XYZ file of C-alpha atoms in Angstrom:
744
model
C 70.336 80.384 131.538
C 70.404 83.436 129.989
C 67.698 83.737 127.107
C 70.329 85.040 124.478
C 73.268 83.095 125.289
C 75.099 82.185 122.141
C 77.742 80.277 121.034
C 80.099 81.206 117.997
C 81.822 78.712 116.278
C 84.396 79.216 113.868
C 88.028 77.799 112.660
C 91.208 78.853 114.034
C 92.427 80.327 110.730
C 89.379 82.670 110.961
C 90.340 83.957 114.254
C 90.336 87.700 113.234
C 87.102 87.171 111.466
C 85.533 85.629 114.638
C 86.824 87.741 116.921
C 85.584 91.042 114.913
C 82.053 89.273 114.714
C 82.045 88.382 118.612
C 82.850 92.108 119.363
C 80.333 93.214 117.089
C 77.611 90.987 118.312
C 78.725 91.594 122.043
C 78.685 95.511 121.867
C 75.076 95.707 120.643
C 72.918 97.555 122.671
C 69.185 97.565 122.112
C 67.334 100.617 120.987
C 65.617 101.664 123.767
C 62.104 101.581 122.502
C 62.324 97.993 121.838
C 63.871 96.987 125.559
C 61.156 94.805 127.263
C 59.204 93.935 124.349
C 57.901 90.278 124.360
C 59.139 88.185 121.389
C 58.887 84.843 120.764
C 62.213 84.446 122.236
C 60.939 86.285 125.165
C 61.400 89.608 126.665
C 64.034 92.069 125.286
C 67.022 92.973 127.303
C 69.333 95.999 127.098
C 71.869 93.355 125.475
C 72.220 90.073 123.826
C 74.088 88.167 126.606
C 77.426 86.516 126.617
C 78.563 85.304 123.452
C 80.815 82.093 124.131
C 83.445 81.682 121.619
C 85.028 78.244 121.230
C 88.623 79.352 120.016
C 89.198 81.705 123.225
C 86.866 81.117 125.984
C 88.170 77.271 126.004
C 91.890 77.985 126.209
C 92.289 77.212 129.710
C 90.490 73.790 129.252
C 92.164 70.798 129.763
C 89.344 68.555 128.075
C 87.988 70.328 124.970
C 85.165 67.996 124.166
C 83.528 68.274 127.452
C 83.977 71.956 127.552
C 82.509 72.150 124.408
C 79.525 70.028 125.071
C 78.817 71.770 128.336
C 78.804 75.324 126.171
C 76.782 73.757 123.629
C 74.097 72.525 126.091
C 73.658 75.867 127.542
C 73.516 77.803 124.858
C 70.207 78.973 122.916
C 71.894 79.638 119.710
C 74.915 78.309 117.372
C 76.167 81.197 115.297
C 78.668 79.413 112.659
C 81.165 81.282 110.938
C 81.330 79.881 107.318
C 84.411 79.750 105.508
C 86.206 77.079 103.395
C 88.829 76.767 106.369
C 85.902 76.247 108.870
C 83.999 73.875 106.692
C 86.994 71.679 106.465
C 87.309 71.804 110.438
C 86.235 68.603 111.835
C 85.728 70.601 115.149
C 83.129 73.020 113.475
C 81.183 70.012 112.007
C 81.494 68.241 115.556
C 79.801 71.304 117.035
C 77.160 71.479 114.693
C 76.167 67.823 114.776
C 76.185 68.154 118.577
C 74.060 70.915 118.471
C 71.457 69.159 116.295
C 71.383 66.138 118.615
C 70.530 68.794 121.290
C 67.444 69.271 119.102
C 68.260 72.787 118.425
C 68.698 72.637 114.420
C 66.260 75.753 113.563
C 68.464 77.914 116.066
C 71.847 77.218 113.896
C 72.846 80.776 112.316
C 75.418 80.434 109.682
C 77.244 83.512 108.595
C 79.222 83.942 105.490
C 82.485 85.491 106.309
C 84.612 84.196 103.150
C 84.528 81.837 100.115
C 81.356 80.637 98.019
C 77.888 80.087 99.763
C 78.300 76.398 98.511
C 78.699 73.045 100.339
C 82.161 72.508 100.777
C 83.788 69.541 99.052
C 87.506 69.367 98.806
C 87.661 68.222 95.361
C 84.642 69.541 93.448
C 84.363 72.574 95.741
C 87.058 73.679 97.919
C 85.976 77.597 97.936
C 82.581 76.406 99.412
C 81.903 77.966 103.002
C 79.098 75.695 104.187
C 80.146 72.769 106.364
C 78.829 69.700 105.352
C 77.336 68.917 108.825
C 75.484 72.102 108.277
C 73.951 70.768 105.120
C 73.057 67.284 106.639
C 70.880 69.044 108.772
C 69.131 71.680 106.442
C 66.938 70.643 103.547
C 68.707 72.934 101.335
C 71.674 75.407 101.282
C 70.875 77.942 103.862
C 70.615 81.732 103.506
C 73.384 83.187 105.242
C 74.151 86.992 106.471
C 76.991 87.612 104.549
C 79.765 89.738 106.655
C 81.963 90.028 103.375
C 82.160 93.635 101.767
C 79.390 95.011 99.821
C 81.820 95.775 97.004
C 82.496 91.832 96.596
C 78.515 91.045 97.077
C 78.211 90.830 100.612
C 76.130 92.319 103.078
C 79.161 94.303 104.946
C 79.967 93.631 108.662
C 77.194 95.822 110.098
C 74.116 94.630 108.218
C 75.720 90.832 108.646
C 75.567 91.789 112.259
C 71.975 93.289 112.385
C 70.423 90.143 110.595
C 72.365 87.866 113.344
C 70.732 89.964 116.164
C 67.338 90.317 113.990
C 67.336 86.050 113.852
C 68.423 86.113 117.608
C 65.996 88.748 118.937
C 63.074 87.728 116.441
C 62.880 91.898 115.881
C 62.167 92.288 111.947
C 65.135 93.412 110.141
C 63.241 96.607 108.819
C 62.566 97.534 112.497
C 65.912 96.838 113.871
C 67.830 98.624 111.215
C 65.434 101.837 111.340
C 65.949 101.534 115.298
C 69.646 101.218 114.974
C 69.921 104.159 112.514
C 67.991 106.384 114.833
C 69.994 105.493 117.714
C 73.456 106.001 116.126
C 71.904 109.517 115.184
C 71.096 110.062 119.152
C 74.435 109.223 119.794
C 75.821 111.633 117.425
C 73.751 114.410 118.809
C 74.550 113.427 122.483
C 78.418 114.226 121.630
C 77.522 117.264 119.829
C 75.399 118.364 122.543
C 78.296 117.524 125.342
C 80.612 119.908 123.306
C 78.395 122.563 122.812
C 77.324 122.278 126.915
C 80.767 122.528 127.635
C 81.244 125.635 125.673
C 78.122 127.021 127.530
C 79.527 126.140 130.664
C 82.496 127.958 130.045
C 80.769 131.082 128.714
C 78.241 131.041 131.628
C 80.928 130.639 134.255
C 82.715 133.554 132.518
C 79.746 135.477 132.216
C 79.381 135.013 136.124
C 82.824 135.947 136.497
C 82.680 139.317 134.405
C 79.813 140.442 136.458
C 81.468 140.047 139.493
C 84.770 141.931 138.139
C 82.667 144.817 137.077
C 81.121 144.936 140.699
C 84.234 144.919 142.704
C 88.008 144.632 142.456
C 88.009 142.221 145.018
C 86.287 139.704 142.894
C 89.390 139.105 140.601
C 90.196 135.738 142.365
C 86.749 134.401 141.345
C 87.428 136.112 137.515
C 90.452 134.385 137.451
C 89.230 130.955 138.276
C 86.272 131.635 135.618
C 88.883 132.247 132.883
C 90.811 129.320 133.759
C 87.657 127.163 133.818
C 86.806 128.434 130.603
C 90.003 127.790 129.217
C 89.835 124.135 130.353
C 86.418 123.864 128.966
C 87.447 125.162 125.426
C 90.325 122.711 125.344
C 87.969 119.952 126.001
C 85.309 121.136 123.750
C 87.991 121.208 120.661
C 88.839 117.693 121.609
C 85.569 116.393 120.703
C 86.262 116.793 116.966
C 89.015 114.246 117.281
C 87.340 111.855 119.717
C 83.676 111.716 118.674
C 83.358 113.008 115.336
C 81.687 116.448 115.935
C 81.719 117.673 112.465
C 83.803 120.675 111.390
C 80.769 122.820 110.439
C 79.581 122.749 114.004
C 83.051 123.167 115.719
C 83.392 126.499 113.519
C 79.694 127.528 114.903
C 80.682 126.748 118.643
C 84.163 128.771 117.900
C 82.152 131.502 116.162
C 80.045 131.776 119.562
C 82.858 131.446 121.770
C 84.636 134.531 120.124
C 81.538 136.544 120.762
C 81.019 135.603 124.507
C 84.574 135.453 125.466
C 85.290 138.968 123.520
C 84.983 141.220 127.156
C 87.066 138.649 128.877
C 89.919 138.756 126.459
C 90.123 142.637 125.904
C 88.969 144.423 129.500
C 92.333 143.049 131.425
C 92.688 144.116 134.995
C 96.329 144.965 136.345
C 96.199 141.335 138.014
C 98.911 139.369 136.843
C 97.543 136.057 137.449
C 94.427 137.201 135.709
C 96.354 138.176 132.719
C 98.040 134.720 132.825
C 94.792 133.185 132.881
C 93.741 135.256 130.126
C 96.602 134.300 128.029
C 95.969 130.629 128.504
C 92.176 131.184 127.413
C 93.570 132.888 123.973
C 96.036 130.092 123.353
C 93.245 127.664 123.752
C 90.929 129.683 121.477
C 93.556 130.271 118.759
C 94.010 126.433 118.954
C 90.321 125.704 118.588
C 89.892 128.348 115.780
C 92.744 126.320 113.989
C 90.664 122.993 114.645
C 87.289 124.450 113.131
C 88.800 124.014 109.470
C 85.468 124.565 107.883
C 86.049 128.493 107.421
C 86.465 129.481 110.727
C 89.228 132.181 111.227
C 90.709 134.375 113.850
C 93.643 132.361 115.342
C 95.917 134.951 114.664
C 93.804 137.795 116.592
C 94.127 135.538 119.490
C 97.705 135.127 119.101
C 98.212 139.108 118.793
C 96.055 139.368 122.099
C 98.295 136.818 123.881
C 101.434 138.365 122.939
C 99.995 141.687 124.476
C 99.273 139.900 127.650
C 102.723 138.516 127.813
C 104.435 141.961 127.329
C 102.019 143.278 130.356
C 102.893 140.288 132.619
C 106.665 140.850 131.570
C 106.474 144.380 132.899
C 106.890 145.050 136.664
C 103.686 144.952 138.311
C 102.426 148.148 140.021
C 102.732 148.362 143.968
C 99.115 148.119 144.503
C 98.863 144.816 142.881
C 102.288 143.213 144.606
C 100.870 144.033 147.941
C 97.136 143.147 147.306
C 94.707 140.327 147.599
C 96.340 138.719 144.231
C 99.681 137.617 144.365
C 102.090 138.344 141.280
C 103.154 135.760 138.889
C 106.277 133.691 139.535
C 108.922 133.450 137.062
C 108.376 129.608 136.294
C 104.539 130.477 135.761
C 105.695 133.325 133.144
C 108.507 130.753 131.539
C 105.542 128.318 130.752
C 103.340 130.820 129.238
C 106.043 132.368 127.180
C 106.976 128.875 125.995
C 103.292 127.972 125.365
C 102.691 131.305 123.331
C 105.797 130.990 121.325
C 104.606 126.882 120.564
C 101.432 128.477 119.408
C 103.101 131.066 117.043
C 105.393 128.412 115.410
C 102.411 126.448 114.481
C 100.599 129.502 113.330
C 103.592 130.440 110.972
C 104.183 127.085 109.759
C 100.499 126.993 108.774
C 101.103 130.511 106.964
C 104.209 129.167 105.371
C 106.633 131.062 107.180
C 109.212 128.178 107.958
C 111.937 130.248 109.099
C 109.305 132.212 111.483
C 108.242 128.821 112.844
C 111.631 127.405 113.952
C 112.485 130.738 115.451
C 109.512 131.035 117.645
C 109.886 126.977 118.463
C 113.576 127.854 119.464
C 112.337 130.684 121.673
C 110.150 128.234 123.375
C 112.954 126.005 123.846
C 115.615 128.522 125.118
C 113.360 130.014 128.038
C 114.925 129.150 131.498
C 112.945 128.583 134.514
C 110.825 125.670 132.957
C 109.511 122.879 134.869
C 110.999 119.223 133.829
C 107.836 118.560 131.785
C 107.450 121.874 130.201
C 111.173 121.487 128.952
C 110.679 118.166 127.403
C 107.461 119.223 125.719
C 109.328 122.489 124.312
C 112.443 120.062 123.151
C 110.298 117.563 121.344
C 108.067 120.668 119.608
C 111.177 122.122 118.343
C 112.183 118.956 116.903
C 108.837 118.421 114.988
C 108.943 121.863 113.819
C 112.261 121.503 112.348
C 111.135 118.116 110.736
C 108.193 119.732 108.851
C 110.662 122.619 107.717
C 112.691 119.945 106.383
C 115.855 120.629 108.767
C 116.206 117.138 109.156
C 119.914 116.736 110.613
C 118.547 119.860 113.159
C 115.572 117.643 113.726
C 117.516 114.527 114.413
C 119.716 116.317 117.012
C 116.771 117.745 118.846
C 114.700 114.705 118.815
C 117.550 112.537 119.796
C 117.805 114.901 122.819
C 114.143 114.978 123.228
C 114.475 110.999 123.663
C 117.250 110.719 125.745
C 115.636 113.254 128.330
C 112.150 111.313 128.350
C 114.301 108.039 128.692
C 116.136 109.280 131.552
C 113.111 110.529 133.309
C 111.279 107.631 132.507
C 113.744 105.193 134.249
C 114.405 107.535 137.207
C 110.745 108.338 137.976
C 108.787 105.512 137.027
C 106.186 108.148 135.839
C 103.406 106.798 133.230
C 103.567 110.081 131.672
C 107.349 109.786 130.709
C 107.185 106.035 129.264
C 104.256 107.294 127.268
C 106.088 110.258 126.063
C 109.276 108.001 125.559
C 106.991 105.630 123.201
C 105.652 108.239 120.943
C 108.922 110.394 120.715
C 111.026 107.061 119.794
C 108.738 106.215 117.091
C 108.762 109.966 115.588
C 112.651 109.661 116.081
C 112.614 106.305 113.919
C 110.508 108.594 111.476
C 113.170 111.300 111.406
C 115.980 108.625 110.839
C 113.987 106.883 107.982
C 113.827 110.199 106.257
C 117.829 110.702 106.698
C 117.988 107.125 105.055
C 119.722 105.870 108.296
C 117.577 102.657 108.322
C 119.452 100.594 110.752
C 119.212 103.275 113.411
C 115.707 103.926 112.544
C 114.761 100.058 112.858
C 116.495 99.984 116.322
C 114.590 103.263 117.797
C 111.329 101.564 116.213
C 112.162 98.369 117.955
C 113.027 100.089 121.039
C 109.684 101.894 120.890
C 107.779 98.594 120.391
C 109.635 96.922 123.344
C 108.350 99.966 125.936
C 104.921 99.788 124.339
C 104.849 96.368 125.258
C 106.063 97.077 128.996
C 103.663 99.978 128.856
C 100.624 97.795 127.581
C 101.048 95.534 130.659
C 100.183 97.983 133.024
C 98.107 100.637 131.154
C 94.714 99.264 132.078
C 91.870 101.276 130.972
C 94.379 104.267 130.286
C 93.261 105.212 126.766
C 95.842 107.642 126.010
C 98.337 105.006 126.830
C 96.291 102.659 124.613
C 96.413 105.149 121.554
C 100.394 105.410 121.830
C 100.787 101.514 121.747
C 98.553 101.324 118.886
C 100.623 103.984 117.167
C 104.034 102.326 118.128
C 102.773 98.818 116.768
C 101.681 100.652 113.695
C 104.839 102.196 112.818
C 107.023 99.308 114.106
C 104.937 97.169 111.361
C 105.873 99.730 109.000
C 109.588 99.492 109.930
C 109.366 95.502 109.462
C 107.626 95.979 106.437
C 110.571 98.133 104.904
C 112.865 95.522 106.220
C 111.225 92.717 104.155
C 110.065 91.206 107.504
C 106.599 90.998 106.303
C 105.421 87.888 108.821
C 106.654 90.041 111.526
C 104.927 92.950 110.468
C 101.559 91.278 109.982
C 102.185 90.333 113.820
C 102.470 93.876 114.787
C 99.555 95.055 112.688
C 97.578 92.534 114.005
C 98.293 93.561 117.770
C 97.514 97.570 116.830
C 94.341 95.984 115.324
C 93.515 93.845 118.589
C 93.805 96.917 120.616
C 91.872 99.167 118.529
C 89.210 96.416 118.529
C 88.853 96.835 122.156
C 89.123 100.533 122.074
C 86.248 101.124 119.734
C 84.049 98.119 121.167
C 84.499 99.637 124.642
C 83.866 103.137 123.273
C 81.554 102.922 120.366
C 80.858 106.826 119.995
C 84.952 107.279 120.182
C 85.614 108.242 116.625
C 89.240 108.295 117.049
C 89.110 104.676 117.953
C 87.505 103.776 115.047
C 89.680 105.559 112.783
C 92.491 103.634 114.652
C 90.417 100.388 113.594
C 90.650 101.501 109.679
C 94.216 102.401 110.093
C 95.319 98.914 111.413
C 93.131 97.038 108.712
C 94.724 99.304 106.156
C 98.003 98.325 107.062
C 97.399 94.416 107.249
C 95.818 94.406 103.753
C 98.984 96.499 102.679
C 101.454 94.050 104.160
C 99.194 91.125 102.700
C 99.519 92.527 99.409
C 103.470 92.348 99.621
C 103.647 89.384 100.606
C 101.574 87.713 97.537
C 104.796 87.444 95.561
C 106.016 84.917 98.272
C 103.316 82.342 98.536
C 102.174 79.284 96.456
C 99.032 79.837 94.116
C 96.569 78.185 96.591
C 97.886 80.594 99.449
C 98.066 83.623 97.475
C 94.354 82.996 96.572
C 93.394 82.726 100.274
C 95.555 85.628 101.006
C 94.272 87.712 98.215
C 90.941 87.470 99.469
C 91.717 88.185 103.108
C 93.360 91.228 102.444
C 90.384 92.305 99.959
C 88.027 91.795 102.893
C 90.322 93.949 105.202
C 90.799 96.855 102.996
C 86.951 96.819 101.975
C 85.941 97.039 105.900
C 88.901 99.987 106.506
C 87.477 101.954 104.016
C 83.600 101.432 104.964
C 84.962 102.667 108.484
C 86.482 105.929 106.981
C 83.566 106.597 104.897
C 81.234 105.987 108.216
C 83.487 108.791 109.837
C 83.377 111.290 106.751
C 79.492 110.806 106.923
C 79.785 112.744 109.976
C 82.263 115.209 108.792
C 82.950 115.246 104.946
C 85.589 118.215 105.623
C 87.910 116.465 107.826
C 91.069 116.438 105.939
C 92.596 113.689 108.262
C 89.727 111.251 107.317
C 89.933 112.205 103.731
C 93.690 111.442 103.465
C 92.951 108.132 105.370
C 90.448 107.412 102.696
C 92.910 108.014 99.934
C 95.349 105.864 101.621
C 92.897 103.027 101.774
C 91.829 103.520 98.125
C 95.405 103.374 96.840
C 95.910 100.277 98.875
C 92.380 98.730 97.408
C 93.490 99.663 93.849
C 97.269 97.969 94.181
C 95.457 94.909 95.639
C 93.055 94.731 92.844
C 95.676 95.140 90.540
C 98.368 92.671 91.601
C 96.471 90.406 93.773
C 93.994 89.736 91.094
C 96.515 88.917 88.835
C 98.159 86.980 91.195
C 94.836 85.003 91.711
C 94.163 84.624 87.852
C 91.476 87.143 87.862
C 92.936 90.281 86.513
C 90.924 90.807 83.284
C 87.542 90.887 85.557
C 88.896 93.346 88.174
C 91.015 95.884 85.914
C 88.233 98.640 85.857
C 87.448 98.123 89.697
C 91.441 98.918 90.292
C 91.551 101.965 87.780
C 88.408 103.475 89.382
C 89.914 103.252 92.812
C 93.343 104.663 91.774
C 91.599 107.448 90.086
C 89.097 107.910 93.450
C 92.443 108.018 95.440
C 94.336 110.592 92.836
C 90.862 112.783 93.032
C 91.062 112.742 97.002
C 95.035 113.676 97.117
C 94.484 116.519 94.445
C 91.429 118.243 96.388
C 93.916 117.698 99.485
C 96.841 119.328 97.759
C 95.031 122.395 96.577
C 93.394 122.872 99.857
C 96.461 122.711 101.993
C 99.443 122.787 99.506
C 101.346 121.102 101.715
C 104.589 119.033 101.211
C 102.810 115.854 102.563
C 100.075 116.290 100.358
C 102.093 116.517 97.498
C 104.099 113.532 98.270
C 100.878 111.420 98.413
C 99.799 112.792 95.418
C 102.404 111.660 93.539
C 102.666 108.526 94.820
C 99.056 107.951 94.235
C 99.179 109.015 90.656
C 102.274 106.782 89.955
C 100.086 104.025 91.134
C 97.359 105.161 88.578
C 99.694 105.111 86.034
C 101.264 101.643 86.732
C 97.647 100.291 86.836
C 96.727 101.813 83.783
C 99.992 100.563 81.773
C 99.025 97.009 83.188
C 95.415 97.186 81.824
C 96.169 98.858 78.667
C 93.993 101.989 79.735
C 94.247 104.464 76.827
C 95.434 107.687 79.476
C 98.195 105.656 80.487
C 101.250 108.303 79.161
C 99.164 111.173 80.370
C 99.196 109.524 83.851
C 102.831 108.653 83.864
C 103.462 112.438 82.752
C 101.121 113.674 85.856
C 103.152 111.352 88.355
C 106.451 112.649 87.069
C 105.354 116.266 87.188
C 104.280 115.765 90.783
C 107.798 114.252 91.457
C 109.337 117.080 89.986
C 107.754 119.962 91.771
C 107.831 118.095 95.059
C 111.721 117.484 94.663
C 112.475 121.136 93.628
C 110.900 122.131 96.700
C 112.329 119.825 98.962
C 114.994 117.426 97.378
C 115.088 114.599 99.881
C 116.650 111.540 98.352
C 113.846 108.990 99.771
C 111.624 110.649 97.320
C 114.013 110.227 94.345
C 113.736 106.287 94.972
C 109.900 106.483 94.157
C 110.682 108.760 91.267
C 113.251 106.267 90.072
C 110.783 103.365 90.213
C 108.272 105.394 88.446
C 110.806 105.779 85.819
C 111.427 102.203 85.692
C 107.910 101.225 85.126
C 107.548 103.719 82.566
C 110.423 101.998 80.747
C 108.420 99.304 80.847
C 105.400 100.330 79.574
C 107.566 102.256 76.577
C 108.925 98.791 75.631
C 105.499 97.002 75.619
C 104.256 99.691 73.043
C 107.187 98.968 70.574
C 109.438 102.029 71.886
C 112.216 99.985 72.988
C 114.837 102.813 72.394
C 113.145 105.079 74.518
C 112.531 102.252 76.959
C 116.501 101.226 77.462
C 117.233 105.151 77.762
C 114.954 105.802 80.733
C 116.003 102.659 82.413
C 119.900 103.434 81.863
C 119.428 107.032 83.351
C 117.533 105.474 86.324
C 119.961 102.791 86.901
C 122.998 105.472 86.996
C 120.784 107.545 89.424
C 120.213 104.698 91.781
C 124.012 103.250 91.538
C 125.006 107.245 92.917
C 122.458 107.065 95.729
C 123.368 103.894 96.612
C 127.157 104.819 97.219
C 125.807 108.150 99.019
C 123.402 105.906 101.149
C 124.934 102.533 102.019
C 122.881 101.760 104.668
C 119.502 102.444 102.945
C 118.487 99.007 101.376
C 115.837 100.810 98.969
C 118.701 101.867 96.630
C 120.992 98.813 96.426
C 117.471 96.676 95.616
C 117.040 99.346 92.822
C 120.218 99.006 91.361
C 119.397 94.906 91.237
C 115.853 95.168 90.260
C 116.364 97.717 87.646
C 117.834 95.914 84.585
C 115.222 93.260 85.170
C 112.205 95.504 84.750
C 112.103 94.757 80.922
C 111.919 90.756 81.268
C 108.515 89.657 80.578
C 106.472 88.273 83.744
C 106.099 84.454 84.023
C 102.476 83.648 83.139
C 100.570 83.404 86.029
C 102.763 84.948 88.244
C 101.917 88.408 90.061
C 103.321 91.429 88.512
C 105.808 92.001 91.743
């Protein structure tokens, strides 16, 4: 019997929490300095050993009682996930009693996951989380690690996990925590070192090639190989920021070093066309590297200018000495790929500089190049659609994206190549996004449903392909968003749960991958948001339970993002994720707390979360001036205004003014009807606030104007339920809510 084999017991209602704790325990690795230490539980190994789960590992058993008894007999520890549902479960209580009869009561380890740390009683204490059988074998209520969020008075998932591990291994908690923090720091340093080593490898290879080139022209082939290797390594090093959380500051330092060390390679071009093509690719990778280093590193424009010069030399007829020499000339298809890559890079650069016309022109040029291989053709077409979408040419983006999707679908069906299937799933999801922006909801939903169908097929054969798993995860998230917009909240939660399961597998199998940790956080945020929207459809008891679950989900999501930002505080993507999580948390504390009858005690917390979300959005907007950040800022300010109105905050009118000003600025730049819907809902809630502050005439005028605009938009977009819902909902806004009901 394995010394640390354990049995994890929980109610079927708590499946997600059980899977989460199971994953956290199984992926634990004993810090190197502790491996081999003798403890009262025995010699420490690298892992805890298998953690048995009765809700999944027994699924194939036909004799549940016998299977449970066999596993309990083999287990040294019984971990009980304590919640009101678990405490009411006869199976959980039976497992505790069986373990007690084996004489192992002292190794029963309770974990508080939800509810109160009290004995469960269906009448006097229905929120109690401790099963009666647990209290029967203990003289007093146990002290249990609390995996609830710190904001809710718990230890948080990470600390609860460490407490359980300390109990199993008999390592003092203080030492285990210290060792764990040190191990995490080492893992981060390793990821950074690997990224740096890749650039160093590229530099070393390139320097060797430079020496050879200067010694003899016959070594051109060697130099070409060196530069192509350098380009590949620079590309891989740049990806470390997204995959392993290498900080922006470190990435900027690597970029600056690469700029100095590659200088001779990108300026002293030989006449060999293939050498110029290799240098072209290196310039483009360095330009992308510069763009990713957002912490003040600059220079992407310089590399793009040098890439253009190389292209012009490539397009000129090469001298006879080169054509008949050791190095062959560049073929037309290779030159076309180089030109396409350059123009795509230029489109991104001009878009970043606010040159929308130039960005579209460059992307169109890449799309129009003849002689591109099929993969490059598809890439150029899809890129052109994305540029059109980001420059607000929605109709053009829809046409190009439709062609992109059709091409990917045809190639996926005819070649059965996994690359084209992954492309199809990703592009269908993006196509649905474009259709939604055009308020073509039915078509958008159909595209998203097709993406989800292909994602399921891809998932069945993806295996360990992490790139496929990431695409499938994204497709589940977007399909859940579409289901939420359609009002199918139960189906949406299932889609988000599928995304969460993929993210848990990805992050547990790759603990240093920050992209999977972010995917985990996004899935939790979506689940919490869907739970928030479904509160109004539930009865009082279910509403209270779902509110608690959503609180735990959003707190865990925010905690994951904050962990990422500790590594790279300047990462704009993670800051945007944090703001989104805070906004959901604020809405949850506001609407959900009122639903659960807890509003007066959580009003301040809701306001604090909303203010922090607005502050983060404002910082992102000022740093980038991008329309997406302005749209998010307007929505965040609207949330703050609504919560402050509900709580009676003194600054409510100011919050409404700021939110309206943000929407006006946004609509003056990009007058999308979808944003008009958000502005009209803001006006409706402002009218409600005016009525509640004895300004009924102003309220009626604001509401009447909003209703007239909504009716006009509903006629213009009959396929968009958001406007028809507004027409129905607006007249009811001034009606007082029923006592005890959530402000839905």
